[in-house]
């Protein structure tokens, strides 16, 4: 259980530290707006247990409504409130690649909570997807405000690595499917240009999917981004050597990558960075493919198509490369790159079948934390399932249990068996899918703990 006897005894013995809410007879629900314009929401039960959870939500495209969230799901919210947790969170002052607003908005939400309800005995940061990245930045850069953190399906590879890895598959697709098209991949003048480029490349990819040669090349592009062959629960689950079904499932994810992150979302991030923050100068795509867990699939697709993989890799090697704008890299490095230096425990969980933020992102953060000297504070666990952030409420709350257990005991217990047991205690109606797993290396890691990452 999350509230251990030792903690409860300590809480009862320190009467002067009881939060103001403990004296109230009713639950509190507050909504409002921060000075930045971000919305906030707070739920505090009458029997507040002294722990506050600060939730960071995922990516919201520019132009979409700003919505505050304080939990990843209704089921998680209801269970946590029943157990006495205070739940808070904000939108961000702007949507898009809003890390420079998200971190201060979340801290301001925590400040406001303290002002209204008193100091918490324990403060935890948690978040999903882009919000998992925000959570990690909060944990690294404002460790004095938190006791621990839980990053779920997080973009923990950081901004530079993310945009580099997003560039690679579309570069391969343009080179192999539309070499004379002039489709722009970076450095967009505005959103309209980015959307038009996405439409042009989508047309080429849709046509290519109709032929064995085109499918092999799309499979190659998917492998450069480590897009899994089963990435949505609505898909047919392929067998280990069912290359055709794997590729078909990847095609759906490649289309989604083109239609949103690789062009529209990239342009919005570029507008903040003041230019293009990614590059592929000096990249050896043959070596990158050889390290991909999807290498075997690609070789089989090429064999079935009667196509030379060596010839296509040579074409990628000869194609004109894309250079970054140094000032944009500097902005992204300053605002959006992890250091790997944790002061308090952090648990990361990730689904193995994530196409939006491939599970290899966890390898990138493990690399950073090891170099940053905080590997002992970091644990990572994996759910065997398709999709992005498709955890059950039990799996999410089981991970939160494990983090609190680490804070209470000083020891980690995050084996797959232990997490599955916790998850099933939280939600006996749902199966638990934690498995022993070690992701492959991230294709192009970039973090502050490696000085060699400083230059493109």
Short mmCIF file of C-alpha atoms in Angstrom, two decimals:
data_model
loop_
_atom_site.label_atom_id
_atom_site.label_comp_id
_atom_site.label_asym_id
_atom_site.label_seq_id
_atom_site.Cartn_x
_atom_site.Cartn_y
_atom_site.Cartn_z
CA UNK A 1 0.00 0.00 0.00
CA UNK A 2 1.11 3.54 -0.71
CA UNK A 3 0.74 4.82 2.86
CA UNK A 4 3.00 2.73 5.02
CA UNK A 5 2.65 2.43 8.80
CA UNK A 6 5.91 4.25 9.49
CA UNK A 7 4.85 7.20 7.40
CA UNK A 8 1.40 7.24 8.99
CA UNK A 9 2.92 7.20 12.50
CA UNK A 10 5.20 10.10 11.61
CA UNK A 11 2.30 12.07 10.19
CA UNK A 12 0.19 11.55 13.27
CA UNK A 13 3.00 12.57 15.61
CA UNK A 14 3.73 15.89 13.93
CA UNK A 15 0.50 17.74 14.52
CA UNK A 16 1.90 21.12 13.57
CA UNK A 17 2.65 19.87 10.04
CA UNK A 18 -0.90 18.81 9.25
CA UNK A 19 -2.11 20.47 6.04
CA UNK A 20 -4.84 23.06 6.27
CA UNK A 21 -7.20 20.87 4.24
CA UNK A 22 -7.18 18.16 6.90
CA UNK A 23 -9.40 20.30 9.12
CA UNK A 24 -12.04 20.79 6.41
CA UNK A 25 -15.12 18.60 6.17
CA UNK A 26 -15.55 18.66 2.41
CA UNK A 27 -13.53 17.88 -0.68
CA UNK A 28 -12.15 20.81 -2.64
CA UNK A 29 -12.20 21.25 -6.41
CA UNK A 30 -10.57 24.39 -7.79
CA UNK A 31 -10.18 25.63 -11.35
CA UNK A 32 -8.71 28.90 -12.49
CA UNK A 33 -6.09 30.69 -14.51
CA UNK A 34 -2.47 31.42 -13.68
CA UNK A 35 -0.95 34.84 -14.43
CA UNK A 36 0.65 33.31 -17.54
CA UNK A 37 -2.77 32.46 -18.94
CA UNK A 38 -2.42 28.73 -18.27
CA UNK A 39 -5.43 27.01 -16.74
CA UNK A 40 -5.08 24.95 -13.57
CA UNK A 41 -7.18 22.33 -11.80
CA UNK A 42 -6.88 21.04 -8.24
CA UNK A 43 -8.72 18.25 -6.44
CA UNK A 44 -8.05 17.88 -2.73
CA UNK A 45 -10.00 15.34 -0.67
CA UNK A 46 -11.21 16.20 2.79
CA UNK A 47 -9.02 13.40 4.14
CA UNK A 48 -5.88 14.56 2.34
CA UNK A 49 -3.02 12.22 3.20
CA UNK A 50 -0.35 14.91 2.84
CA UNK A 51 0.94 13.85 -0.62
CA UNK A 52 0.38 16.01 -3.68
CA UNK A 53 0.80 14.71 -7.23
CA UNK A 54 1.68 17.31 -9.88
CA UNK A 55 0.61 15.96 -13.28
CA UNK A 56 2.06 17.17 -16.59
CA UNK A 57 -0.10 16.45 -19.62
CA UNK A 58 1.03 15.39 -23.08
CA UNK A 59 1.64 17.37 -26.26
CA UNK A 60 -1.20 19.61 -27.43
CA UNK A 61 -0.81 21.04 -30.97
CA UNK A 62 -0.63 24.79 -31.35
CA UNK A 63 -4.08 26.21 -31.88
CA UNK A 64 -5.89 23.53 -29.88
CA UNK A 65 -7.78 24.50 -26.71
CA UNK A 66 -5.76 24.81 -23.50
CA UNK A 67 -7.02 22.25 -21.01
CA UNK A 68 -5.71 21.64 -17.52
CA UNK A 69 -5.31 18.02 -16.42
CA UNK A 70 -4.36 16.58 -13.07
CA UNK A 71 -4.40 12.84 -13.84
CA UNK A 72 -3.94 10.62 -16.90
CA UNK A 73 -7.41 9.06 -16.58
CA UNK A 74 -10.70 9.31 -14.74
CA UNK A 75 -10.17 5.88 -13.21
CA UNK A 76 -6.79 6.91 -11.79
CA UNK A 77 -8.23 10.16 -10.47
CA UNK A 78 -11.10 8.47 -8.66
CA UNK A 79 -8.86 5.84 -7.07
CA UNK A 80 -6.25 8.35 -5.94
CA UNK A 81 -8.78 10.76 -4.47
CA UNK A 82 -10.38 7.90 -2.57
CA UNK A 83 -6.95 7.10 -1.13
CA UNK A 84 -6.45 10.70 0.01
CA UNK A 85 -4.10 12.14 -2.61
CA UNK A 86 -4.23 15.77 -3.70
CA UNK A 87 -4.15 16.02 -7.50
CA UNK A 88 -3.05 19.16 -9.32
CA UNK A 89 -1.94 20.18 -12.78
CA UNK A 90 -2.10 22.90 -15.37
CA UNK A 91 -2.34 23.45 -19.06
CA UNK A 92 0.62 25.34 -20.44
CA UNK A 93 0.48 29.03 -21.34
CA UNK A 94 0.82 28.03 -24.99
CA UNK A 95 0.45 24.73 -26.81
CA UNK A 96 3.03 23.13 -29.06
CA UNK A 97 6.68 22.69 -28.07
CA UNK A 98 5.99 24.66 -24.91
CA UNK A 99 8.71 23.48 -22.54
CA UNK A 100 9.69 27.06 -21.64
CA UNK A 101 6.12 27.66 -20.45
CA UNK A 102 5.27 24.19 -19.15
CA UNK A 103 7.94 24.04 -16.44
CA UNK A 104 7.19 27.45 -14.85
CA UNK A 105 3.43 26.92 -15.19
CA UNK A 106 3.65 23.65 -13.32
CA UNK A 107 5.81 25.22 -10.60
CA UNK A 108 3.34 28.10 -10.32
CA UNK A 109 0.52 25.58 -9.90
CA UNK A 110 2.44 23.93 -7.08
CA UNK A 111 3.05 27.33 -5.46
CA UNK A 112 -0.66 28.14 -5.64
CA UNK A 113 -1.58 24.80 -4.13
CA UNK A 114 0.77 25.44 -1.20
CA UNK A 115 -0.72 28.89 -0.71
CA UNK A 116 -4.25 27.54 -0.55
CA UNK A 117 -3.80 24.20 1.21
CA UNK A 118 -0.49 24.34 3.04
CA UNK A 119 2.79 22.52 2.52
CA UNK A 120 2.67 18.89 1.47
CA UNK A 121 4.60 16.20 3.32
CA UNK A 122 5.49 14.63 -0.01
CA UNK A 123 5.44 16.09 -3.53
CA UNK A 124 5.66 13.89 -6.60
CA UNK A 125 5.87 14.92 -10.25
CA UNK A 126 4.34 12.63 -12.85
CA UNK A 127 3.31 12.95 -16.48
CA UNK A 128 2.66 11.18 -19.76
CA UNK A 129 4.24 11.52 -23.21
CA UNK A 130 5.48 15.10 -23.69
CA UNK A 131 4.39 15.53 -20.08
CA UNK A 132 6.79 12.75 -19.12
CA UNK A 133 9.53 14.93 -20.60
CA UNK A 134 8.23 17.94 -18.64
CA UNK A 135 8.27 15.75 -15.52
CA UNK A 136 11.90 14.80 -16.08
CA UNK A 137 12.91 18.41 -16.64
CA UNK A 138 11.14 19.37 -13.41
CA UNK A 139 12.94 16.57 -11.58
CA UNK A 140 16.36 17.51 -12.97
CA UNK A 141 16.16 21.27 -12.77
CA UNK A 142 13.96 21.81 -9.70
CA UNK A 143 14.84 18.85 -7.51
CA UNK A 144 14.32 20.90 -4.35
CA UNK A 145 10.58 20.99 -5.09
CA UNK A 146 10.03 17.23 -5.41
CA UNK A 147 10.63 13.99 -3.56
CA UNK A 148 10.38 11.74 -6.61
CA UNK A 149 8.97 11.46 -10.11
CA UNK A 150 7.19 9.09 -12.48
CA UNK A 151 7.67 9.58 -16.23
CA UNK A 152 5.23 7.55 -18.34
CA UNK A 153 5.89 6.94 -22.06
CA UNK A 154 8.00 10.06 -21.83
CA UNK A 155 9.88 11.93 -24.53
CA UNK A 156 12.92 11.49 -22.31
CA UNK A 157 15.39 11.42 -25.21
CA UNK A 158 14.97 15.22 -25.24
CA UNK A 159 14.34 17.74 -27.96
CA UNK A 160 17.45 17.55 -30.12
CA UNK A 161 17.42 13.75 -30.25
CA UNK A 162 13.68 13.72 -30.93
CA UNK A 163 13.84 16.06 -33.91
CA UNK A 164 16.92 14.32 -35.32
CA UNK A 165 15.20 10.95 -35.13
CA UNK A 166 12.04 12.40 -36.65
CA UNK A 167 14.07 13.72 -39.58
CA UNK A 168 15.65 10.36 -40.49
CA UNK A 169 12.58 8.44 -41.77
CA UNK A 170 11.26 11.31 -43.88
CA UNK A 171 14.73 11.89 -45.33
CA UNK A 172 14.82 8.23 -46.36
CA UNK A 173 11.32 8.39 -47.84
CA UNK A 174 12.04 11.50 -49.89
CA UNK A 175 15.37 10.16 -51.12
CA UNK A 176 14.04 6.76 -52.16
CA UNK A 177 10.46 7.57 -53.21
CA UNK A 178 10.62 11.18 -54.42
CA UNK A 179 14.27 12.08 -55.11
CA UNK A 180 13.48 14.94 -57.52
CA UNK A 181 10.42 16.26 -55.70
CA UNK A 182 12.09 19.11 -53.82
CA UNK A 183 9.89 18.35 -50.81
CA UNK A 184 11.21 20.45 -47.93
CA UNK A 185 11.93 18.53 -44.72
CA UNK A 186 13.05 21.32 -42.38
CA UNK A 187 13.48 25.07 -42.21
CA UNK A 188 9.85 25.83 -43.01
CA UNK A 189 8.75 29.41 -43.59
CA UNK A 190 5.38 28.83 -41.96
CA UNK A 191 2.79 26.22 -41.06
CA UNK A 192 1.22 26.29 -44.53
CA UNK A 193 4.53 25.28 -46.13
CA UNK A 194 4.95 22.44 -43.64
CA UNK A 195 1.45 21.12 -44.22
CA UNK A 196 1.90 21.26 -47.99
CA UNK A 197 5.16 19.32 -47.72
CA UNK A 198 3.47 16.69 -45.55
CA UNK A 199 0.69 16.26 -48.11
CA UNK A 200 3.17 15.89 -50.94
CA UNK A 201 5.19 13.21 -49.16
CA UNK A 202 2.05 11.40 -48.00
CA UNK A 203 0.92 11.12 -51.63
CA UNK A 204 4.24 9.52 -52.56
CA UNK A 205 4.14 7.12 -49.62
CA UNK A 206 0.54 6.08 -50.30
CA UNK A 207 1.44 5.22 -53.88
CA UNK A 208 4.56 3.34 -52.82
CA UNK A 209 2.60 1.18 -50.41
CA UNK A 210 0.88 -0.42 -53.40
CA UNK A 211 4.06 -2.15 -54.62
CA UNK A 212 6.54 -4.58 -53.04
CA UNK A 213 9.42 -2.19 -53.81
CA UNK A 214 7.62 0.71 -52.15
CA UNK A 215 6.70 -1.37 -49.11
CA UNK A 216 10.31 -2.41 -48.62
CA UNK A 217 11.44 1.21 -48.69
CA UNK A 218 8.74 2.27 -46.26
CA UNK A 219 9.89 -0.56 -43.99
CA UNK A 220 13.43 0.81 -44.17
CA UNK A 221 12.22 4.28 -43.17
CA UNK A 222 10.22 2.79 -40.28
CA UNK A 223 13.31 0.94 -39.05
CA UNK A 224 15.34 4.17 -38.91
CA UNK A 225 12.79 5.48 -36.41
CA UNK A 226 12.33 2.09 -34.67
CA UNK A 227 8.59 2.02 -35.39
CA UNK A 228 7.35 -1.34 -34.09
CA UNK A 229 5.45 -3.78 -36.27
CA UNK A 230 2.54 -3.88 -33.83
CA UNK A 231 1.77 -0.37 -32.62
CA UNK A 232 -2.00 -0.12 -32.24
CA UNK A 233 -4.44 -2.46 -30.49
CA UNK A 234 -6.77 -2.31 -33.50
CA UNK A 235 -4.10 -3.87 -35.72
CA UNK A 236 -3.62 -7.54 -36.50
CA UNK A 237 -0.85 -8.82 -34.27
CA UNK A 238 1.80 -10.28 -36.57
CA UNK A 239 3.81 -13.40 -35.98
CA UNK A 240 7.59 -13.17 -35.54
CA UNK A 241 8.22 -13.63 -39.29
CA UNK A 242 5.02 -12.09 -40.67
CA UNK A 243 6.91 -9.32 -42.42
CA UNK A 244 3.93 -8.21 -44.50
CA UNK A 245 1.66 -7.55 -41.53
CA UNK A 246 4.48 -5.88 -39.64
CA UNK A 247 5.13 -3.54 -42.55
CA UNK A 248 1.43 -2.78 -43.01
CA UNK A 249 1.19 -1.81 -39.36
CA UNK A 250 4.29 0.35 -39.66
CA UNK A 251 2.87 2.06 -42.75
CA UNK A 252 -0.05 3.38 -40.68
CA UNK A 253 2.38 4.83 -38.14
CA UNK A 254 4.65 6.29 -40.84
CA UNK A 255 1.64 8.11 -42.30
CA UNK A 256 0.82 9.50 -38.87
CA UNK A 257 4.42 10.61 -38.39
CA UNK A 258 4.33 12.50 -41.69
CA UNK A 259 0.96 14.09 -41.12
CA UNK A 260 1.78 15.51 -37.68
CA UNK A 261 5.17 15.40 -35.93
CA UNK A 262 7.58 15.36 -38.88
CA UNK A 263 6.19 18.48 -40.54
CA UNK A 264 3.45 20.43 -38.71
CA UNK A 265 4.82 19.94 -35.19
CA UNK A 266 8.38 20.39 -36.41
CA UNK A 267 7.55 23.77 -37.93
CA UNK A 268 6.02 24.95 -34.66
CA UNK A 269 9.12 23.87 -32.75
CA UNK A 270 11.36 25.58 -35.32
CA UNK A 271 9.43 28.81 -34.85
CA UNK A 272 10.34 28.73 -31.16
CA UNK A 273 13.94 27.70 -31.73
CA UNK A 274 14.49 30.33 -34.40
CA UNK A 275 15.43 27.83 -37.09
CA UNK A 276 16.06 24.17 -37.79
CA UNK A 277 17.47 22.35 -34.70
CA UNK A 278 18.21 19.03 -36.42
CA UNK A 279 20.64 17.60 -38.94
CA UNK A 280 21.79 14.41 -40.64
CA UNK A 281 25.22 15.50 -41.76
CA UNK A 282 27.67 12.69 -41.11
CA UNK A 283 25.00 10.09 -40.36
CA UNK A 284 25.68 6.53 -41.56
CA UNK A 285 22.25 5.11 -42.30
CA UNK A 286 23.65 1.67 -43.04
CA UNK A 287 25.15 1.48 -39.58
CA UNK A 288 21.95 2.85 -38.05
CA UNK A 289 19.87 0.19 -39.79
CA UNK A 290 22.24 -2.55 -38.66
CA UNK A 291 21.63 -1.52 -35.03
CA UNK A 292 17.84 -1.42 -35.43
CA UNK A 293 15.78 -4.27 -33.96
CA UNK A 294 13.90 -4.19 -37.29
CA UNK A 295 16.95 -5.02 -39.43
CA UNK A 296 15.81 -8.57 -40.19
CA UNK A 297 12.38 -7.40 -41.32
CA UNK A 298 13.92 -4.87 -43.71
CA UNK A 299 16.28 -7.40 -45.27
CA UNK A 300 13.38 -9.82 -45.83
CA UNK A 301 11.15 -7.15 -47.38
CA UNK A 302 13.96 -6.18 -49.75
CA UNK A 303 14.54 -9.82 -50.64
CA UNK A 304 10.84 -10.36 -51.38
CA UNK A 305 10.78 -7.24 -53.55
CA UNK A 306 13.89 -8.29 -55.50
CA UNK A 307 15.46 -4.98 -54.52
CA UNK A 308 19.05 -4.26 -53.49
CA UNK A 309 19.27 -2.91 -49.96
CA UNK A 310 22.91 -2.02 -50.53
CA UNK A 311 21.96 0.15 -53.51
CA UNK A 312 19.32 2.02 -51.53
CA UNK A 313 21.66 2.57 -48.60
CA UNK A 314 24.25 3.91 -51.03
CA UNK A 315 21.61 6.31 -52.38
CA UNK A 316 20.98 7.55 -48.84
CA UNK A 317 24.72 7.96 -48.36
CA UNK A 318 25.06 10.09 -51.50
CA UNK A 319 21.97 12.25 -51.01
CA UNK A 320 22.52 15.90 -50.06
CA UNK A 321 22.29 16.24 -46.28
CA UNK A 322 20.43 18.68 -44.07
CA UNK A 323 22.37 20.97 -41.76
CA UNK A 324 21.12 22.49 -38.53
CA UNK A 325 20.99 26.15 -37.62
CA UNK A 326 23.53 26.45 -34.77
CA UNK A 327 21.47 29.01 -32.88
CA UNK A 328 18.40 26.76 -33.04
CA UNK A 329 20.43 23.82 -31.74
CA UNK A 330 21.65 26.08 -28.94
CA UNK A 331 18.09 27.06 -28.00
CA UNK A 332 16.91 23.46 -28.01
CA UNK A 333 19.97 22.36 -26.04
CA UNK A 334 19.39 25.04 -23.41
CA UNK A 335 15.65 24.45 -23.00
CA UNK A 336 14.86 20.91 -24.04
CA UNK A 337 17.76 18.52 -23.45
CA UNK A 338 18.10 16.33 -20.33
CA UNK A 339 21.24 16.30 -18.26
CA UNK A 340 20.70 12.87 -16.75
CA UNK A 341 21.44 14.34 -13.32
CA UNK A 342 18.71 13.29 -10.90
CA UNK A 343 18.71 14.10 -7.19
CA UNK A 344 15.61 12.08 -6.23
CA UNK A 345 14.26 8.73 -7.43
CA UNK A 346 12.59 8.55 -10.82
CA UNK A 347 10.68 5.62 -12.30
CA UNK A 348 10.04 5.51 -16.05
CA UNK A 349 7.50 3.18 -17.65
CA UNK A 350 7.01 2.64 -21.38
CA UNK A 351 4.99 0.40 -23.68
CA UNK A 352 7.09 -1.76 -26.00
CA UNK A 353 4.84 -1.06 -29.01
CA UNK A 354 5.03 2.74 -29.00
CA UNK A 355 5.33 4.28 -32.47
CA UNK A 356 5.09 7.95 -31.46
CA UNK A 357 7.86 7.87 -28.84
CA UNK A 358 9.63 4.56 -29.51
CA UNK A 359 10.66 2.62 -26.45
CA UNK A 360 14.34 3.18 -27.33
CA UNK A 361 13.91 6.69 -25.86
CA UNK A 362 14.45 4.97 -22.52
CA UNK A 363 17.89 3.81 -23.64
CA UNK A 364 18.77 7.42 -24.39
CA UNK A 365 17.82 8.52 -20.89
CA UNK A 366 19.57 5.57 -19.28
CA UNK A 367 22.73 6.66 -21.15
CA UNK A 368 22.34 10.20 -19.82
CA UNK A 369 21.65 9.13 -16.24
CA UNK A 370 24.61 6.76 -16.23
CA UNK A 371 26.96 9.48 -17.47
CA UNK A 372 25.35 11.98 -15.11
CA UNK A 373 26.04 9.78 -12.08
CA UNK A 374 22.41 9.13 -11.16
CA UNK A 375 21.80 5.64 -12.57
CA UNK A 376 21.08 4.38 -9.06
CA UNK A 377 18.16 6.78 -8.73
CA UNK A 378 16.61 5.75 -12.06
CA UNK A 379 14.56 2.66 -12.77
CA UNK A 380 12.76 1.79 -16.01
CA UNK A 381 9.99 -0.76 -16.52
CA UNK A 382 8.17 -1.96 -19.61
CA UNK A 383 4.62 -2.94 -20.47
CA UNK A 384 4.24 -5.43 -23.31
CA UNK A 385 1.57 -3.79 -25.38
CA UNK A 386 0.92 -1.78 -28.54
CA UNK A 387 0.33 1.94 -28.68
CA UNK A 388 1.44 5.16 -27.05
CA UNK A 389 0.70 5.57 -23.34
CA UNK A 390 -1.78 2.68 -23.42
CA UNK A 391 -1.30 1.72 -19.79
CA UNK A 392 -4.22 0.47 -17.78
CA UNK A 393 -5.13 2.39 -14.65
CA UNK A 394 -3.75 -0.50 -12.63
CA UNK A 395 -0.41 -0.40 -14.43
CA UNK A 396 -0.14 3.34 -13.88
CA UNK A 397 -1.07 3.19 -10.20
CA UNK A 398 1.13 0.15 -9.67
CA UNK A 399 4.09 2.18 -10.90
CA UNK A 400 3.16 4.99 -8.53
CA UNK A 401 3.03 2.43 -5.71
CA UNK A 402 6.53 1.28 -6.60
CA UNK A 403 7.88 4.83 -6.56
CA UNK A 404 6.36 5.50 -3.15
CA UNK A 405 7.75 2.21 -1.87
CA UNK A 406 11.20 3.35 -2.97
CA UNK A 407 10.75 6.61 -1.05
CA UNK A 408 9.50 4.80 2.05
CA UNK A 409 12.10 2.02 2.16
CA UNK A 410 15.10 3.38 0.29
CA UNK A 411 15.09 0.33 -1.99
CA UNK A 412 13.71 -0.28 -5.48
CA UNK A 413 11.38 -3.23 -6.15
CA UNK A 414 10.39 -2.83 -9.80
CA UNK A 415 10.72 -6.32 -11.22
CA UNK A 416 8.02 -7.26 -13.70
CA UNK A 417 6.49 -9.61 -11.16
CA UNK A 418 6.39 -7.01 -8.41
CA UNK A 419 4.86 -4.39 -10.70
CA UNK A 420 2.26 -6.83 -12.02
CA UNK A 421 1.29 -7.72 -8.47
CA UNK A 422 0.90 -4.04 -7.60
CA UNK A 423 -1.07 -3.37 -10.77
CA UNK A 424 -3.49 -6.20 -10.07
CA UNK A 425 -3.98 -5.04 -6.50
CA UNK A 426 -4.93 -1.63 -7.86
CA UNK A 427 -7.24 -3.05 -10.55
CA UNK A 428 -8.12 -6.74 -10.15
CA UNK A 429 -10.37 -6.60 -13.24
CA UNK A 430 -7.53 -5.92 -15.69
CA UNK A 431 -4.52 -7.99 -16.59
CA UNK A 432 -1.04 -6.68 -15.90
CA UNK A 433 1.54 -6.72 -18.69
CA UNK A 434 4.89 -5.72 -17.22
CA UNK A 435 7.67 -7.84 -18.69
CA UNK A 436 11.46 -8.09 -18.38
CA UNK A 437 12.71 -6.04 -21.32
CA UNK A 438 15.75 -4.14 -22.48
CA UNK A 439 15.26 -1.74 -25.39
CA UNK A 440 17.80 -1.37 -28.16
CA UNK A 441 19.96 1.72 -28.34
CA UNK A 442 18.32 4.98 -29.37
CA UNK A 443 19.39 5.82 -32.95
CA UNK A 444 20.88 9.25 -32.24
CA UNK A 445 21.09 10.16 -28.54
CA UNK A 446 21.90 13.70 -27.44
CA UNK A 447 22.15 14.86 -23.83
CA UNK A 448 24.05 17.28 -21.64
CA UNK A 449 25.95 14.54 -19.81
CA UNK A 450 28.01 13.74 -22.92
CA UNK A 451 30.25 16.64 -23.97
CA UNK A 452 30.62 15.12 -27.43
CA UNK A 453 26.95 15.77 -28.06
CA UNK A 454 27.58 19.52 -28.05
CA UNK A 455 28.31 19.75 -31.77
CA UNK A 456 26.21 18.52 -34.72
#
